[in-house]
Amino acid sequence: MVSAAALWELDGVGVHAGGRPILAPLTLALDAGKVYGLIGPNGSGKSTLMKVLARQLAPSEGAARFAGSDLTRWRGRAFARKVAYMPQFTPPADGMSVRELVALGRYPWHGVLGRFGAEDAAATEAAIRRAGLERLADRAVDGLSGGERQRAWLALMLAQLKGGTGARCLLLDEPTSALDITHQMEVLAIVRELAADGEGLTVIVVLHDINLAVRTCDHLVALRAGRLAAHGPAREMMAPETLKAVYDLDMGVLPHPVSGHPMGFVL
């Protein structure tokens, strides 16, 4: 059974494609205000689950609910004011500046024919500042480094969620996959800060590096072969037997010499 107080409720959610299961029936509750990491080997169903949460893919069975309402009952713009999704591969920005890209996040608030007003402009500038992009605001997005582009897309999502009341959620599918370690840490630091700033933002992020996941996330959800392999508080998930069940590898765990965070390594 799922929790009635949960922000996200998955009740037997499964996805089939070509007659075979991609995601086995999954029942899970995710609370507001936390950073959740989706981990697991390639092909385990992480991106499929993210697409279900983002309403990009309808489940073949079961029900998914956000803030108590089935995803099928949410209207598009109302949902977009609450949930922002960054796919694994973001589209090209077609010569837009950072400020122009971030301003696109305000579409759910004013619509196609609506006027971009003072509130939208303020939300755009606040998102640019929050992502540390002030000096790059007039630069072309396509001319930025990989890490700067990811921060620009994060800013777009922050502008999208700015306004209204109630819980909000960021869905990030492998936001660090093409970045070097410096830019990985920059992006994940912003993710961690967003969930800690007291505004009740929930983040669900797909990560491949288990050590980055445990540094960044409060709770880990591990998938393997389309099934839930394990889930729990991030530090508690860093146990050799749990990592073996998720990755089918013999792994050891040691505390980081400075932070004390558990670190996994292949034996």
Coordinates of C-alpha atoms in Angstrom, one line a residue:
M1 CA 0.0 0.0 0.0
V2 CA 1.1 3.6 -0.7
S3 CA 1.0 6.5 1.8
A4 CA -2.0 8.8 1.6
A5 CA 0.4 11.7 2.5
A6 CA 2.9 11.0 -0.2
L7 CA 3.6 13.5 -3.0
W8 CA 4.0 10.7 -5.6
E9 CA 2.0 7.5 -5.3
L10 CA 2.7 4.6 -7.7
D11 CA 0.2 1.8 -7.4
G12 CA 1.1 -1.2 -9.5
V13 CA 2.5 0.9 -12.3
G14 CA 3.8 -1.2 -15.2
V15 CA 4.9 -0.5 -18.8
H16 CA 4.8 -3.0 -21.7
A17 CA 6.3 -2.5 -25.1
G18 CA 6.1 -5.0 -28.0
G19 CA 4.5 -7.6 -25.7
R20 CA 7.2 -7.6 -23.1
P21 CA 7.5 -5.8 -19.8
I22 CA 9.8 -2.8 -19.7
L23 CA 8.8 -1.8 -16.1
A24 CA 7.3 -4.5 -13.9
P25 CA 4.3 -3.4 -11.7
L26 CA 5.8 -1.0 -9.2
T27 CA 4.2 0.3 -6.0
L28 CA 6.1 3.1 -4.3
A29 CA 5.5 6.3 -2.3
L30 CA 7.7 9.4 -2.5
D31 CA 7.4 12.2 0.0
A32 CA 7.7 15.9 -0.7
G33 CA 10.8 18.0 0.0
K34 CA 13.5 15.3 -0.6
V35 CA 16.0 14.4 -3.3
Y36 CA 15.4 11.0 -4.7
G37 CA 18.0 9.2 -6.8
L38 CA 17.0 6.6 -9.3
I39 CA 19.9 4.2 -9.7
G40 CA 20.6 0.9 -11.5
P41 CA 22.2 -0.6 -14.5
N42 CA 21.5 0.5 -18.1
G43 CA 18.2 -0.9 -19.3
S44 CA 16.8 -1.2 -15.8
G45 CA 13.8 1.1 -16.4
K46 CA 14.9 4.3 -14.9
S47 CA 14.2 6.6 -17.9
T48 CA 10.9 4.7 -18.5
L49 CA 9.8 5.5 -14.9
M50 CA 10.8 9.1 -15.3
K51 CA 8.7 9.4 -18.5
V52 CA 5.7 8.0 -16.7
L53 CA 6.2 10.6 -13.9
A54 CA 6.5 13.4 -16.5
R55 CA 3.4 12.2 -18.3
Q56 CA 5.5 11.5 -21.4
L57 CA 4.4 7.9 -21.3
A58 CA 1.2 6.4 -20.1
P59 CA 1.5 3.3 -17.9
S60 CA 0.2 0.0 -19.4
E61 CA -1.2 -0.9 -16.0
G62 CA -1.7 0.6 -12.5
A63 CA -2.1 4.2 -11.4
A64 CA 0.3 7.0 -10.8
R65 CA -0.8 10.0 -8.7
F66 CA 0.8 13.4 -8.0
A67 CA -0.4 15.4 -5.1
G68 CA -3.3 13.1 -4.6
S69 CA -4.7 13.3 -8.2
D70 CA -4.2 10.6 -10.9
L71 CA -1.9 11.9 -13.6
T72 CA -4.6 11.4 -16.2
R73 CA -6.7 14.0 -14.4
W74 CA -4.1 16.8 -14.5
R75 CA -4.5 19.4 -17.2
G76 CA -1.3 20.1 -19.2
R77 CA -0.5 23.7 -18.0
A78 CA -1.6 23.0 -14.4
F79 CA 0.7 20.0 -14.3
A80 CA 3.6 22.0 -15.9
R81 CA 3.3 24.6 -13.1
K82 CA 4.0 21.9 -10.6
V83 CA 6.3 19.4 -12.3
A84 CA 9.3 20.2 -14.6
Y85 CA 11.0 17.5 -16.6
M86 CA 14.5 17.6 -18.1
P87 CA 15.1 14.7 -20.5
Q88 CA 18.4 12.9 -20.9
F89 CA 19.0 14.7 -24.2
T90 CA 17.9 18.3 -24.3
P91 CA 17.0 19.8 -27.7
P92 CA 19.2 22.5 -29.4
A93 CA 18.4 26.0 -28.4
D94 CA 18.3 27.3 -32.0
G95 CA 20.5 30.4 -31.4
M96 CA 18.6 31.6 -28.3
S97 CA 20.3 33.4 -25.5
V98 CA 20.3 32.0 -22.0
R99 CA 17.7 34.6 -21.0
E100 CA 15.4 33.7 -23.9
L101 CA 15.7 30.0 -23.1
V102 CA 14.9 30.5 -19.4
A103 CA 11.9 32.7 -20.3
L104 CA 10.4 29.7 -22.2
G105 CA 9.8 28.2 -18.8
R106 CA 7.1 30.8 -18.2
Y107 CA 4.8 29.4 -20.9
P108 CA 2.6 27.4 -18.5
W109 CA 1.8 30.6 -16.7
H110 CA 0.8 32.9 -19.7
G111 CA 0.1 30.4 -22.5
V112 CA 0.7 30.9 -26.3
L113 CA -1.3 34.2 -26.6
G114 CA -0.7 35.5 -23.1
R115 CA 1.5 38.5 -22.4
F116 CA 5.0 38.0 -20.9
G117 CA 4.6 40.3 -17.9
A118 CA 6.5 41.7 -15.0
E119 CA 6.0 38.6 -12.9
D120 CA 7.3 36.4 -15.7
A121 CA 10.4 38.7 -16.1
A122 CA 11.1 38.6 -12.4
A123 CA 10.8 34.8 -12.3
T124 CA 13.2 34.5 -15.3
E125 CA 15.8 36.7 -13.7
A126 CA 15.5 35.0 -10.3
A127 CA 16.0 31.6 -12.0
I128 CA 19.1 32.9 -13.8
R129 CA 20.6 34.2 -10.5
R130 CA 19.7 30.9 -8.7
A131 CA 21.6 28.9 -11.4
G132 CA 24.6 31.3 -11.2
L133 CA 24.2 32.4 -14.8
E134 CA 24.1 36.2 -14.5
R135 CA 27.3 36.8 -16.5
L136 CA 26.1 34.4 -19.2
A137 CA 22.5 35.6 -19.5
D138 CA 23.0 37.3 -22.9
R139 CA 25.2 34.5 -24.3
A140 CA 24.0 32.0 -26.9
V141 CA 23.1 28.7 -25.3
D142 CA 24.6 26.7 -28.1
G143 CA 28.0 28.4 -27.4
L144 CA 28.1 27.4 -23.7
S145 CA 30.0 24.5 -22.2
G146 CA 28.1 21.3 -21.3
G147 CA 27.9 22.2 -17.7
E148 CA 26.7 25.8 -18.4
R149 CA 24.0 24.4 -20.8
Q150 CA 22.8 22.1 -18.1
R151 CA 22.6 25.0 -15.7
A152 CA 20.6 27.0 -18.3
W153 CA 18.1 24.2 -18.6
L154 CA 17.9 23.9 -14.8
A155 CA 17.1 27.7 -14.7
L156 CA 14.4 27.2 -17.3
M157 CA 12.8 24.6 -15.0
L158 CA 13.1 26.9 -12.0
A159 CA 11.4 29.7 -13.9
Q160 CA 8.7 27.2 -14.9
L161 CA 7.9 26.3 -11.3
K162 CA 8.1 29.8 -9.9
G163 CA 4.7 30.9 -8.6
G164 CA 1.5 29.5 -7.1
T165 CA 1.4 27.4 -4.0
G166 CA 1.8 23.8 -3.0
A167 CA 4.4 21.1 -3.7
R168 CA 6.6 21.2 -6.8
C169 CA 8.9 18.7 -8.4
L170 CA 11.9 18.6 -10.7
L171 CA 12.5 15.4 -12.8
L172 CA 16.1 15.2 -14.0
D173 CA 17.0 12.3 -16.3
E174 CA 20.8 11.8 -16.1
P175 CA 21.7 15.6 -15.9
T176 CA 25.4 14.8 -15.4
S177 CA 26.0 12.0 -17.9
A178 CA 28.0 14.1 -20.4
L179 CA 29.8 16.3 -18.0
D180 CA 33.3 16.3 -16.5
I181 CA 33.6 15.9 -12.7
T182 CA 33.8 19.7 -12.1
H183 CA 30.6 20.4 -13.9
Q184 CA 28.9 17.3 -12.4
M185 CA 29.6 18.7 -8.9
E186 CA 28.3 22.2 -10.0
V187 CA 25.0 20.8 -11.3
L188 CA 24.5 18.5 -8.3
A189 CA 25.3 21.2 -5.8
I190 CA 22.5 23.3 -7.3
V191 CA 20.2 20.3 -7.1
R192 CA 21.1 19.7 -3.4
E193 CA 20.7 23.4 -2.6
L194 CA 17.3 23.6 -4.3
A195 CA 15.8 20.9 -2.1
A196 CA 17.3 22.4 1.0
D197 CA 16.1 26.0 0.5
G198 CA 12.9 25.6 2.5
E199 CA 10.5 26.0 -0.4
G200 CA 9.4 22.3 -0.4
L201 CA 10.9 21.4 -3.7
T202 CA 11.2 17.7 -4.5
V203 CA 13.8 16.4 -6.9
I204 CA 13.9 13.0 -8.6
V205 CA 17.2 12.5 -10.5
V206 CA 18.6 9.6 -12.5
L207 CA 22.3 9.1 -11.7
H208 CA 24.7 6.4 -12.8
D209 CA 27.5 7.1 -10.3
I210 CA 26.6 5.5 -7.0
N211 CA 29.0 7.7 -5.0
L212 CA 27.6 10.9 -6.5
A213 CA 24.1 9.6 -5.8
V214 CA 24.8 9.0 -2.1
R215 CA 26.4 12.5 -1.7
T216 CA 23.5 14.2 -3.4
C217 CA 20.3 12.3 -2.5
D218 CA 18.3 11.7 0.7
H219 CA 16.8 8.4 -0.6
L220 CA 17.7 6.0 -3.4
V221 CA 15.4 3.9 -5.5
A222 CA 17.2 1.1 -7.3
L223 CA 15.8 -0.7 -10.3
R224 CA 17.2 -3.8 -12.0
A225 CA 15.7 -5.5 -15.1
G226 CA 12.6 -3.3 -14.8
R227 CA 11.9 -4.3 -11.2
L228 CA 12.4 -2.6 -7.9
A229 CA 15.6 -4.0 -6.5
A230 CA 15.8 -2.0 -3.3
H231 CA 15.0 1.5 -1.9
G232 CA 15.7 3.3 1.3
P233 CA 17.8 6.2 2.8
A234 CA 20.9 6.8 0.7
R235 CA 23.4 5.9 3.3
E236 CA 21.6 2.7 4.3
M237 CA 21.6 1.6 0.6
M238 CA 25.4 1.6 0.6
A239 CA 25.8 -1.9 1.8
P240 CA 27.7 -4.6 -0.1
E241 CA 24.8 -7.0 -0.3
T242 CA 22.5 -4.3 -1.5
L243 CA 24.9 -3.1 -4.2
K244 CA 25.4 -6.7 -5.3
A245 CA 21.6 -7.1 -5.7
V246 CA 21.4 -4.0 -7.8
Y247 CA 24.5 -4.2 -10.0
D248 CA 25.4 -7.9 -9.8
L249 CA 28.9 -6.9 -8.8
D250 CA 31.0 -7.7 -5.7
M251 CA 31.5 -4.3 -4.1
G252 CA 33.0 -3.0 -1.0
V253 CA 32.0 0.2 1.0
L254 CA 34.3 2.5 3.0
P255 CA 33.7 5.9 4.6
H256 CA 35.0 8.9 2.7
P257 CA 38.1 10.1 4.7
V258 CA 36.9 13.7 4.9
S259 CA 33.0 13.8 4.7
G260 CA 32.4 10.3 6.1
H261 CA 29.9 9.6 3.3
P262 CA 30.0 5.8 2.4
M263 CA 31.9 5.1 -0.9
G264 CA 31.3 2.1 -3.0
F265 CA 34.1 0.4 -5.0
V266 CA 34.3 -2.7 -7.1
L267 CA 36.3 -5.6 -5.5

